Short mmCIF file of C-alpha atoms and ligand atoms in Angstrom, two decimals:
data_model
loop_
_atom_site.label_atom_id
_atom_site.label_comp_id
_atom_site.label_asym_id
_atom_site.label_seq_id
_atom_site.Cartn_x
_atom_site.Cartn_y
_atom_site.Cartn_z
CA MET A 14 -10.00 36.59 -1.46
CA LYS A 15 -9.67 35.13 -5.64
CA LYS A 16 -8.03 33.32 -7.44
CA ASP A 17 -4.20 34.47 -8.00
CA ASP A 18 -4.07 36.67 -4.49
CA LEU A 19 -1.52 36.05 -2.33
CA VAL A 20 -1.86 35.07 1.10
CA ILE A 21 0.25 34.84 4.20
CA LEU A 22 -0.44 31.53 6.21
CA ASN A 23 0.15 30.62 9.98
CA ILE A 24 -0.23 26.95 8.87
CA ASP A 25 -1.84 25.29 11.79
CA ASP A 26 -3.39 21.82 11.17
CA MET A 27 -2.53 19.08 8.59
CA SER A 28 -4.97 17.98 6.65
CA THR A 29 -5.25 13.74 5.76
CA GLU A 30 -4.01 13.78 2.49
CA GLY A 31 -0.59 16.54 3.82
CA GLU A 32 -1.61 19.41 3.40
CA GLY A 33 -0.66 21.92 5.66
CA ILE A 34 -4.01 24.23 6.51
CA GLY A 35 -3.57 27.65 6.96
CA ARG A 36 -6.52 30.14 7.90
CA VAL A 37 -7.57 33.17 6.32
CA ASP A 38 -10.94 34.88 7.65
CA GLY A 39 -12.45 31.70 8.74
CA PHE A 40 -11.90 29.89 5.64
CA ALA A 41 -9.53 26.87 5.46
CA ILE A 42 -6.31 27.30 2.38
CA PHE A 43 -5.24 24.24 2.14
CA VAL A 44 -0.87 24.52 0.84
CA LYS A 45 0.34 21.14 -0.25
CA ASP A 46 4.18 21.12 0.38
CA ALA A 47 3.21 23.60 3.73
CA VAL A 48 3.71 22.11 7.18
CA LYS A 49 2.89 22.85 10.20
CA GLY A 50 4.02 25.37 12.33
CA ASP A 51 5.03 27.83 8.53
CA LEU A 52 4.45 30.70 8.35
CA VAL A 53 4.17 30.99 4.95
CA GLU A 54 3.00 33.45 1.34
CA ALA A 55 0.91 31.07 -0.60
CA LYS A 56 -0.99 32.32 -4.45
CA VAL A 57 -4.47 31.02 -3.79
CA MET A 58 -5.33 28.69 -7.22
CA LYS A 59 -8.84 27.82 -6.93
CA MET A 60 -11.84 28.71 -4.07
CA LYS A 61 -14.54 26.72 -2.66
CA LYS A 62 -17.73 28.26 -0.49
CA GLN A 63 -16.16 27.61 2.90
CA TYR A 64 -12.54 26.25 1.76
CA GLY A 65 -9.74 26.79 -1.39
CA PHE A 66 -6.55 26.35 -2.21
CA ALA A 67 -3.56 27.86 -2.40
CA ARG A 68 0.42 26.91 -4.02
CA LEU A 69 3.12 27.22 -1.04
CA MET A 70 5.36 30.58 -2.76
CA ARG A 71 8.31 31.18 -0.12
CA VAL A 72 8.08 29.68 3.53
CA ILE A 73 8.77 32.29 5.62
CA GLU A 74 9.41 30.99 8.94
CA PRO A 75 10.60 27.58 8.99
CA SER A 76 8.83 25.17 11.52
CA PRO A 77 10.69 23.13 13.83
CA LEU A 78 9.03 19.81 11.94
CA ARG A 79 10.54 20.76 8.05
CA VAL A 80 13.20 19.67 6.81
CA GLU A 81 15.68 20.27 3.80
CA PRO A 82 13.40 17.34 1.97
CA ARG A 83 16.22 14.10 0.92
CA CYS A 84 14.28 14.04 -3.84
CA PRO A 85 14.97 17.04 -5.73
CA HIS A 86 11.31 16.04 -7.10
CA ALA A 87 9.99 16.47 -4.25
CA ARG A 88 7.49 19.13 -4.56
CA ARG A 89 6.78 18.52 -8.12
CA CYS A 90 6.45 14.27 -7.24
CA GLY A 91 2.62 12.91 -6.41
CA GLY A 92 3.97 10.94 -3.96
CA CYS A 93 6.06 10.99 -0.59
CA GLN A 94 4.09 14.11 0.55
CA LEU A 95 5.07 13.98 3.73
CA GLN A 96 9.14 14.79 2.96
CA ALA A 97 8.92 18.34 4.20
CA MET A 98 8.24 17.14 7.43
CA SER A 99 11.13 15.43 10.11
CA TYR A 100 10.78 11.53 9.93
CA ALA A 101 9.66 11.97 13.50
CA ALA A 102 6.82 14.47 12.77
CA GLN A 103 5.90 12.74 10.01
CA LEU A 104 5.00 9.49 13.03
CA GLY A 105 3.27 11.78 15.42
CA PHE A 106 1.13 12.78 12.02
CA LYS A 107 0.27 9.62 11.27
CA ALA A 108 -0.33 8.23 14.84
CA ASP A 109 -2.88 11.68 14.93
CA LYS A 110 -4.38 11.22 12.23
CA VAL A 111 -5.27 6.48 12.30
CA TRP A 112 -6.32 8.37 16.00
CA ASN A 113 -8.38 11.31 15.12
CA ASN A 114 -10.78 8.28 12.15
CA LEU A 115 -11.00 6.30 15.21
CA GLN A 116 -12.77 8.57 17.65
CA ARG A 117 -15.11 10.63 14.84
CA ILE A 118 -15.96 7.70 12.44
CA GLY A 119 -15.43 4.98 14.88
CA GLY A 120 -16.99 7.08 17.42
CA LEU A 121 -13.94 5.06 19.64
CA THR A 122 -13.86 8.72 21.94
CA ASP A 123 -12.05 6.11 24.90
CA LEU A 124 -9.53 5.54 22.60
CA GLU A 125 -5.56 6.29 24.09
CA ARG A 126 -3.33 7.75 20.89
CA PRO A 127 -1.97 4.13 19.87
CA GLU A 128 1.63 3.69 18.98
CA ILE A 129 3.56 3.88 15.95
CA MET A 130 5.65 1.37 15.27
CA GLY A 131 8.83 3.52 12.67
CA MET A 132 11.75 2.65 11.10
CA GLU A 133 15.61 2.80 11.70
CA ASP A 134 16.09 4.12 8.39
CA PRO A 135 13.33 5.29 6.48
CA TRP A 136 14.01 5.87 2.61
CA ARG A 137 15.15 3.14 -0.04
CA TYR A 138 12.02 0.64 1.88
CA ARG A 139 9.95 0.01 -1.69
CA ASN A 140 10.51 -3.38 -2.50
CA LYS A 141 8.33 -2.61 -5.47
CA ALA A 142 8.13 0.55 -7.96
CA GLN A 143 5.93 0.49 -11.06
CA PHE A 144 6.83 2.61 -13.95
CA PRO A 145 5.01 4.62 -16.19
CA PHE A 146 6.08 5.18 -19.96
CA GLY A 147 5.37 7.82 -22.81
CA THR A 148 7.12 10.11 -24.98
CA ASP A 149 7.93 13.36 -24.06
CA ARG A 150 7.77 17.44 -26.62
CA GLU A 151 11.07 15.80 -28.46
CA GLY A 152 9.78 12.42 -29.24
CA ARG A 153 12.26 10.92 -26.16
CA ILE A 154 10.82 8.10 -24.25
CA VAL A 155 11.34 8.61 -20.65
CA THR A 156 9.95 7.21 -17.66
CA GLY A 157 9.68 8.00 -13.97
CA PHE A 158 6.76 9.35 -11.82
CA TYR A 159 3.39 10.98 -11.92
CA ALA A 160 3.25 14.41 -10.99
CA ALA A 161 1.02 15.18 -7.90
CA ARG A 162 -3.01 15.15 -9.78
CA SER A 163 -1.74 14.46 -12.71
CA HIS A 164 -0.49 12.13 -15.61
CA THR A 165 2.78 14.30 -16.79
CA ILE A 166 5.19 11.80 -16.20
CA ILE A 167 8.52 13.70 -14.62
CA PRO A 168 11.02 11.93 -15.91
CA CYS A 169 13.49 10.30 -12.48
CA THR A 170 15.41 7.08 -13.04
CA GLU A 171 16.66 7.79 -9.53
CA CYS A 172 13.57 7.16 -6.65
CA LEU A 173 15.10 7.84 -3.38
CA ILE A 174 12.45 5.32 -1.30
CA GLY A 175 12.55 3.07 -4.37
CA VAL A 176 15.36 0.25 -4.45
CA GLU A 177 18.92 1.02 -6.26
CA GLU A 178 18.56 -2.07 -8.79
CA ASN A 179 15.06 0.37 -10.32
CA ARG A 180 17.89 2.70 -12.27
CA PRO A 181 19.94 0.57 -14.14
CA ILE A 182 17.00 -1.90 -15.07
CA LEU A 183 14.98 1.46 -16.47
CA GLU A 184 18.33 2.62 -18.41
CA LYS A 185 18.13 -0.74 -19.70
CA ILE A 186 15.06 -0.81 -21.39
CA ILE A 187 14.99 3.17 -22.14
CA SER A 188 18.34 1.94 -24.00
CA HIS A 189 16.61 -1.04 -26.27
CA MET A 190 13.74 1.56 -27.06
CA GLU A 191 15.47 3.43 -28.15
CA LYS A 192 17.68 1.87 -30.38
CA TYR A 193 14.55 -0.68 -31.64
CA HIS A 194 12.00 2.54 -32.30
CA ILE A 195 9.82 0.73 -29.27
CA PRO A 196 7.09 3.36 -28.68
CA ALA A 197 5.72 3.79 -25.08
CA TYR A 198 2.64 3.83 -24.91
CA ASP A 199 0.20 7.58 -25.56
CA GLU A 200 -2.71 7.47 -22.76
CA GLN A 201 -4.84 9.74 -25.02
CA SER A 202 -4.77 7.73 -28.72
CA GLY A 203 -4.21 4.08 -27.38
CA LYS A 204 -1.17 4.01 -29.58
CA GLY A 205 1.98 2.28 -28.40
CA LEU A 206 3.57 -0.64 -26.53
CA LEU A 207 5.42 -0.04 -23.34
CA ARG A 208 2.45 1.03 -20.14
CA HIS A 209 4.90 0.34 -16.92
CA VAL A 210 7.73 -1.15 -15.72
CA LEU A 211 6.99 -3.70 -12.75
CA ILE A 212 10.40 -4.11 -10.72
CA ARG A 213 10.36 -6.24 -7.11
CA LYS A 214 12.93 -7.28 -5.22
CA GLY A 215 13.08 -9.64 -1.81
CA PHE A 216 14.79 -7.83 -0.07
CA ALA A 217 15.92 -10.84 1.81
CA THR A 218 16.97 -13.17 -0.58
CA GLY A 219 18.50 -9.99 -3.61
CA GLU A 220 16.02 -10.88 -6.57
CA LEU A 221 14.83 -9.38 -9.04
CA MET A 222 11.27 -9.47 -10.44
CA VAL A 223 11.01 -7.60 -14.31
CA CYS A 224 7.69 -7.35 -15.45
CA LEU A 225 6.97 -5.44 -19.17
CA ILE A 226 3.19 -3.92 -18.63
CA LEU A 227 2.19 -3.95 -22.76
CA ASN A 228 -0.84 -2.86 -24.78
CA GLY A 229 0.60 -6.31 -26.27
CA ARG A 230 1.73 -9.57 -26.59
CA LYS A 231 4.96 -9.16 -27.97
CA PHE A 232 7.98 -6.72 -27.15
CA PRO A 233 10.35 -6.64 -30.05
CA ALA A 234 14.07 -7.82 -29.98
CA MET A 235 12.92 -9.03 -26.66
CA GLU A 236 15.80 -11.81 -26.73
CA GLN A 237 18.56 -9.28 -26.66
CA LEU A 238 16.69 -7.34 -24.05
CA VAL A 239 16.55 -10.31 -21.30
CA VAL A 240 20.65 -10.85 -21.91
CA SER A 241 20.52 -7.34 -21.31
CA LEU A 242 19.22 -7.69 -18.43
CA ARG A 243 20.48 -10.08 -16.71
CA GLU A 244 23.46 -8.57 -16.14
CA LEU A 245 22.07 -7.38 -13.21
CA PRO A 246 22.97 -9.25 -10.03
CA GLY A 247 19.84 -11.10 -9.20
CA MET A 248 18.05 -10.95 -12.01
CA THR A 249 15.14 -13.94 -11.18
CA SER A 250 12.12 -13.43 -13.28
CA ILE A 251 10.50 -11.23 -16.69
CA SER A 252 7.33 -11.67 -17.76
CA ILE A 253 5.56 -10.00 -20.41
CA ASN A 254 1.79 -8.48 -18.72
CA VAL A 255 -0.65 -7.71 -21.66
CA ASN A 256 -3.41 -4.94 -20.88
CA THR A 257 -4.98 -3.36 -23.98
CA GLN A 258 -7.42 -2.40 -22.35
CA ASN A 259 -7.98 2.32 -21.95
CA THR A 260 -7.73 1.99 -18.41
CA ASN A 261 -5.98 3.61 -15.39
CA VAL A 262 -5.88 -0.20 -14.28
CA ILE A 263 -2.21 -0.76 -14.27
CA MET A 264 -1.69 -4.51 -14.99
CA GLY A 265 -3.68 -6.85 -17.26
CA SER A 266 -4.69 -10.50 -16.16
CA GLU A 267 -2.73 -12.27 -18.91
CA THR A 268 0.93 -12.45 -18.14
CA ILE A 269 3.08 -14.09 -20.36
CA PRO A 270 6.58 -15.52 -18.54
CA VAL A 271 9.82 -14.19 -20.97
CA TRP A 272 12.57 -15.96 -19.22
CA GLY A 273 13.61 -17.40 -15.60
CA GLN A 274 10.97 -18.40 -12.87
CA ALA A 275 7.15 -16.87 -13.02
CA TYR A 276 8.19 -15.40 -9.48
CA ILE A 277 11.05 -14.41 -7.21
CA THR A 278 11.03 -15.42 -3.72
CA ASP A 279 11.43 -13.62 -0.04
CA LYS A 280 10.85 -13.97 3.31
CA ILE A 281 9.53 -12.18 6.09
CA GLY A 282 10.53 -14.56 10.04
CA ASP A 283 10.93 -17.93 9.00
CA ILE A 284 8.66 -17.93 6.61
CA ARG A 285 9.33 -18.30 2.60
CA TYR A 286 7.17 -16.78 0.01
CA GLN A 287 6.46 -16.92 -3.57
CA ILE A 288 5.89 -13.35 -5.52
CA SER A 289 3.79 -13.59 -8.97
CA PRO A 290 3.59 -10.64 -11.23
CA ARG A 291 -0.07 -9.83 -10.59
CA SER A 292 0.05 -10.91 -7.20
CA PHE A 293 -0.62 -8.45 -3.73
CA TYR A 294 2.93 -8.48 -1.75
CA GLN A 295 3.62 -5.50 1.16
CA VAL A 296 6.13 -3.56 0.00
CA ASN A 297 7.88 -2.41 3.14
CA PRO A 298 9.03 -6.02 4.43
CA VAL A 299 11.11 -4.79 7.40
CA GLN A 300 7.73 -3.21 8.51
CA THR A 301 5.52 -5.80 7.50
CA GLU A 302 7.43 -8.05 9.64
CA LYS A 303 6.61 -5.45 12.18
CA LEU A 304 2.61 -5.80 11.64
CA TYR A 305 2.16 -9.59 11.08
CA ARG A 306 4.23 -9.94 14.54
CA THR A 307 1.24 -7.61 15.89
CA ALA A 308 -1.39 -9.13 14.01
CA LEU A 309 0.13 -12.54 15.68
CA GLU A 310 0.41 -10.68 18.91
CA PHE A 311 -3.31 -9.72 18.46
CA ALA A 312 -4.82 -12.95 17.51
CA ASN A 313 -2.95 -14.56 20.92
CA LEU A 314 -3.09 -18.24 19.90
CA THR A 315 -2.70 -20.76 21.41
CA GLY A 316 -1.72 -23.99 18.93
CA ASP A 317 -5.60 -25.33 18.66
CA GLU A 318 -7.74 -22.25 16.70
CA THR A 319 -9.63 -22.00 14.07
CA VAL A 320 -8.59 -18.81 12.71
CA TRP A 321 -9.78 -17.12 8.65
CA ASP A 322 -7.58 -14.71 6.73
CA LEU A 323 -10.18 -12.69 4.84
CA TYR A 324 -8.46 -11.17 1.93
CA CYS A 325 -5.17 -13.37 2.16
CA GLY A 326 -2.94 -12.18 -0.60
CA ILE A 327 -0.65 -15.01 -1.36
CA GLY A 328 -1.13 -15.99 2.32
CA THR A 329 1.38 -14.02 3.63
CA ILE A 330 -0.94 -13.95 7.87
CA SER A 331 -2.43 -16.97 6.70
CA LEU A 332 0.66 -18.67 7.57
CA PHE A 333 2.73 -16.78 9.25
CA LEU A 334 -0.44 -17.64 11.91
CA ALA A 335 -0.76 -21.34 10.92
CA GLN A 336 2.49 -21.67 13.36
CA ARG A 337 0.65 -21.31 15.88
CA ALA A 338 -2.98 -22.05 15.08
CA GLY A 339 -4.80 -25.71 14.78
CA GLN A 340 -6.41 -25.13 11.43
CA VAL A 341 -5.81 -21.89 9.13
CA TYR A 342 -8.75 -20.94 6.15
CA GLY A 343 -7.57 -17.95 4.03
CA VAL A 344 -10.03 -16.32 1.79
CA GLU A 345 -8.87 -13.81 -1.69
CA VAL A 346 -10.21 -12.75 -4.83
CA VAL A 347 -7.41 -13.46 -7.02
CA PRO A 348 -6.29 -16.32 -8.24
CA GLU A 349 -2.40 -16.45 -9.13
CA ALA A 350 -2.22 -14.81 -5.46
CA ILE A 351 -4.62 -18.30 -3.97
CA ALA A 352 -2.12 -20.88 -6.27
CA ASP A 353 0.72 -18.60 -4.79
CA ALA A 354 -0.70 -18.92 -1.22
CA ARG A 355 -0.75 -22.69 -2.26
CA ARG A 356 2.65 -23.03 -3.21
CA ASN A 357 3.94 -21.19 -0.34
CA ALA A 358 2.56 -23.81 1.94
CA ALA A 359 3.55 -26.37 0.03
CA LEU A 360 7.08 -24.48 0.41
CA ASN A 361 6.74 -24.29 4.32
CA ARG A 362 5.82 -27.88 4.68
CA ILE A 363 2.77 -26.07 6.10
CA GLY A 364 -0.02 -28.44 6.48
CA ASN A 365 -2.81 -27.11 8.18
CA VAL A 366 -4.31 -23.90 6.06
CA GLU A 367 -7.09 -24.10 3.26
CA PHE A 368 -7.14 -21.80 0.81
CA PHE A 369 -10.43 -20.26 -1.08
CA VAL A 370 -10.41 -17.87 -3.64
CA GLY A 371 -13.70 -15.88 -4.21
CA LYS A 372 -14.90 -12.49 -2.14
CA ALA A 373 -14.95 -12.74 1.67
CA GLU A 374 -18.64 -11.79 1.37
CA GLU A 375 -19.12 -15.15 -0.85
CA VAL A 376 -17.16 -18.12 1.24
CA LEU A 377 -17.19 -16.19 3.76
CA PRO A 378 -21.49 -16.53 4.45
CA GLU A 379 -21.09 -19.57 2.25
CA LYS A 380 -19.05 -21.99 4.82
CA TYR A 381 -19.92 -20.61 7.42
CA GLU A 382 -23.72 -21.44 6.92
CA ARG A 383 -23.39 -24.22 4.44
CA GLU A 384 -20.48 -25.77 5.95
CA GLY A 385 -20.93 -24.37 9.58
CA ILE A 386 -17.06 -24.06 9.85
CA HIS A 387 -16.79 -21.59 13.18
CA ALA A 388 -14.56 -19.82 13.40
CA ASP A 389 -12.04 -18.96 17.05
CA VAL A 390 -10.23 -16.18 15.34
CA ILE A 391 -10.88 -13.97 11.90
CA VAL A 392 -8.12 -11.80 10.56
CA VAL A 393 -8.99 -9.15 8.14
CA ASP A 394 -7.03 -7.32 6.33
CA PRO A 395 -8.94 -5.25 3.50
CA PRO A 396 -7.71 -3.14 0.43
CA ARG A 397 -8.56 0.60 0.96
CA LYS A 398 -12.71 0.46 0.78
CA GLY A 399 -12.85 -1.68 3.27
CA CYS A 400 -14.77 -4.81 4.17
CA ASP A 401 -18.16 -5.59 2.93
CA GLU A 402 -21.28 -5.53 4.91
CA ALA A 403 -21.61 -9.77 4.36
CA ALA A 404 -18.59 -9.74 5.74
CA LEU A 405 -18.77 -7.65 8.69
CA GLN A 406 -22.07 -9.38 9.15
CA THR A 407 -21.06 -12.88 9.58
CA MET A 408 -17.92 -12.86 10.77
CA ALA A 409 -20.29 -11.46 14.10
CA LYS A 410 -21.79 -14.43 13.05
CA MET A 411 -19.68 -16.63 13.93
CA GLN A 412 -18.93 -15.31 17.15
CA PRO A 413 -14.77 -15.43 17.33
CA GLU A 414 -13.22 -14.76 20.33
CA ARG A 415 -11.54 -12.46 18.91
CA ILE A 416 -11.23 -10.27 15.67
CA VAL A 417 -7.78 -8.88 14.55
CA TYR A 418 -8.44 -5.89 11.58
CA VAL A 419 -5.38 -4.99 10.09
CA SER A 420 -6.00 -1.94 7.41
CA CYS A 421 -4.26 0.63 5.31
CA ASP A 422 -6.92 3.16 5.22
CA SER A 423 -7.91 4.37 9.19
CA ALA A 424 -10.55 6.14 7.37
CA THR A 425 -12.91 2.79 6.87
CA LEU A 426 -11.31 0.76 9.36
CA ALA A 427 -12.73 3.45 11.53
CA ARG A 428 -16.39 3.13 9.38
CA ASP A 429 -15.55 -0.80 10.41
CA VAL A 430 -15.27 -1.29 13.63
CA LYS A 431 -18.40 1.51 14.20
CA ARG A 432 -20.14 -1.01 12.78
CA LEU A 433 -18.36 -4.61 14.16
CA GLY A 434 -19.41 -2.66 17.59
CA GLU A 435 -23.27 -2.63 16.73
CA LEU A 436 -22.62 -6.34 16.06
CA GLY A 437 -21.18 -6.92 19.57
CA TYR A 438 -17.71 -6.53 19.15
CA GLU A 439 -15.67 -3.88 20.70
CA VAL A 440 -11.75 -2.30 19.52
CA ARG A 441 -9.37 -3.04 22.54
CA LYS A 442 -6.01 -2.14 21.78
CA VAL A 443 -4.95 -1.03 18.04
CA LYS A 444 -1.25 -0.52 16.65
CA VAL A 445 -0.01 1.70 13.90
CA CYS A 446 2.72 0.91 11.81
CA ASP A 447 4.92 2.95 9.65
CA MET A 448 4.52 0.61 5.93
CA PHE A 449 4.92 3.75 3.97
CA PRO A 450 7.86 6.81 5.25
CA GLN A 451 7.50 10.39 3.66
CA GLY A 452 3.58 9.68 1.70
CA VAL A 453 0.59 9.59 4.16
CA ALA A 454 -0.39 6.25 4.07
CA VAL A 455 -0.65 3.91 7.21
CA GLU A 456 -1.09 1.24 8.78
CA ALA A 457 -3.10 -0.28 11.32
CA VAL A 458 -3.76 -3.15 13.36
CA ALA A 459 -7.40 -2.96 15.86
CA LEU A 460 -7.98 -5.81 18.19
CA LEU A 461 -11.91 -6.88 18.49
CA THR A 462 -13.10 -8.78 20.89
CA LYS A 463 -17.20 -9.32 22.21
CA SER A 464 -18.84 -6.06 24.36
CA GLY A 465 -18.60 -6.46 28.03
CA ASP A 466 -15.27 -9.16 27.44
CA ILE A 467 -13.22 -7.22 28.35
CA SER A 468 -10.77 -9.73 30.16
CA LYS A 469 -9.70 -11.51 27.02
CA THR A 470 -7.10 -8.61 26.41
CA ALA A 471 -3.47 -9.15 27.10
CA SER A 472 -4.23 -4.85 27.93
CA GLY A 473 -7.00 -2.96 27.21
CA SER A 474 -5.37 0.47 25.83
CA LEU A 475 -8.82 1.84 26.83
CA LYS A 476 -8.82 4.62 29.04
CA SER A 477 -11.70 3.31 30.58
N1 SAH B 689 -2.91 -10.30 3.70
C1 SAH B 689 -2.30 -9.98 2.66
C2 SAH B 689 -3.02 -9.27 1.79
C3 SAH B 689 -3.82 -8.06 2.07
S1 SAH B 689 -4.29 -6.17 0.47
C4 SAH B 689 -0.62 -9.44 2.54
O1 SAH B 689 -0.47 -9.02 3.85
O2 SAH B 689 0.03 -9.23 2.00
C5 SAH B 689 -6.02 -7.27 0.04
C6 SAH B 689 -6.49 -8.20 -0.20
O3 SAH B 689 -7.32 -8.53 -0.97
C7 SAH B 689 -5.02 -8.53 -2.23
O4 SAH B 689 -4.96 -9.24 -1.86
C8 SAH B 689 -6.54 -8.19 -3.16
O5 SAH B 689 -6.72 -8.56 -4.40
C9 SAH B 689 -8.05 -8.52 -2.16
N2 SAH B 689 -9.19 -8.05 -2.45
C10 SAH B 689 -9.70 -7.24 -2.40
N3 SAH B 689 -11.48 -7.91 -2.37
C11 SAH B 689 -11.76 -8.66 -2.11
C12 SAH B 689 -12.50 -9.64 -1.25
N4 SAH B 689 -13.54 -8.60 -1.90
N5 SAH B 689 -12.98 -10.36 -1.14
C13 SAH B 689 -11.36 -11.35 -1.07
N6 SAH B 689 -10.18 -10.82 -1.19
C14 SAH B 689 -10.05 -9.08 -1.98
#
C-alpha cells in the first residue's frame, strides 16, 4: 500500500480521536469522518510501519450509527469530530473510551461500563468561543475556525455548538475593521493587530462578554466599536487582552477593561459566579450542573468535613461543596481566577471557604506539612495533563476518607488512579458526563476511598 492508493475498508473500530479504523493486510488505517460500521472507499494519504492514514472518498454502505452532519463545515473543521455519528452512538463511544482507558491504563479490570450523562439537546451548548482572525488571499478579513490539524482559517461565523450571538458580534467586528482598515494578525510575520475574539455568554443571565485579543494595546476607533456592540441585548463586558508574543497560547496576561464590567455573571444551581476573561469556566453550563452534582454526591458530605478543592478555577466546585461542608480550601494557579473565586464566595455569602493562589503540587504539601491542615475529602479537577506526582503523594498522605477526581482526560485520569491505587486508594464508582457533544472530549468523575474500605461507598460499581 502506498500514498494515493484507493482502498475499500470495513470500518470496525474508532480511535480515541474519533477517526474510523479499517484494516488491510493487518494494517490499521485511520479514516477521519468514517464511522464504525461504514463500508468506505478511502485514499491512502500516509503510510507508517504499522498503520496509515486515509481520506474518506465515498461511503459505499453507511453504518446504522451514521447521520447527516448538521453543519456544512463538519468535514473540514477541526472540532466536532463525531458529527457524522448519531448522538446515542456518540454517548456509547465516550462511555467506552473512558472505560477502555480505565481498564487498559488504569488496570481496573473489574470495573463495569460507566454510566454516561448525555444532553437532551446536544447543540448550541457552548457558552464560550475563541475565534481566530486572519486575512484571506483576496486581502479580506476573515474569522471562523481552524481546519483540522492546521491554522488555516475556514471562514464561518455560525457554529452550531456555539450561541447565536457569536455571529452578529463577529460581523460587527469585521465591518469595523474594514471601515477603519485594521489589519488582522498574521502568525507568519508576527504583524497585524487582532488575533482572536473571545465571546462568552452567561446562559442563566443572558450577559455577554467580548474580549479582543490584540498584538498591541489599542484598537482603532474602539469607542465606535463599543457603541456598535452595545446594540446587542445582554452586552455586559468589553475588554482588550494584550498578547504580543509569537505563540499558540491565545491570551496574554494583561487584560484592559474597555466598557462595562470586567466580568460577566452566570449561575449554576443556586450559586452565582462572576467570570473574568482569563478565568477558566466550564463551557457547557447545562452539563456542568450535572457534573458538579455528581461530584457533590460522591463527596457525600454531612456538614462538618474539611474539603480541599484542587485546581479550583473560579471556585465553582468549592462553592458547590461549601454548602454542605464545614470548611473548604481551594487551590488554583491563575491569580485572576482566585480573585474571581473570592468575589464569588462573597457574592453568595459563603464564609466557610478559603482560596490559595499557587500550584496544587506546591500549596498542598506546604499546607499539610508546615501547617498540619488535614482533609476529610479531596476533590481534584486538573487540566488535561492530570495531577503532578507530588500532589498525588500528598493527597494520599493526608488520608482523606474520599477522593473525588473530576477529569477532562480519561487517559491521565487512568494513569493517576493507578498511582493512587499504589498509594492506597481504590476506585469505587465512575460516572461519565458529556460536556462536549459532537466532539471527542469527555468528562468523567471517579470516587476513590481507602483500599479495603468498601463499606464507605453508597453503592459500589465494581463487579466483585
Ligand atoms: N474546577 C474548576 C476548574 C477546572 S479546570 C471548574 O470546574 O471550573 C483546571 C484548572 O486548573 C484551571 O483553572 C487551571 O488554571 C488550573 N491549574 C492548572 N495547573 C494547575 C496547578 N498545577 N495547580 C493548580 N491549578 C492549576
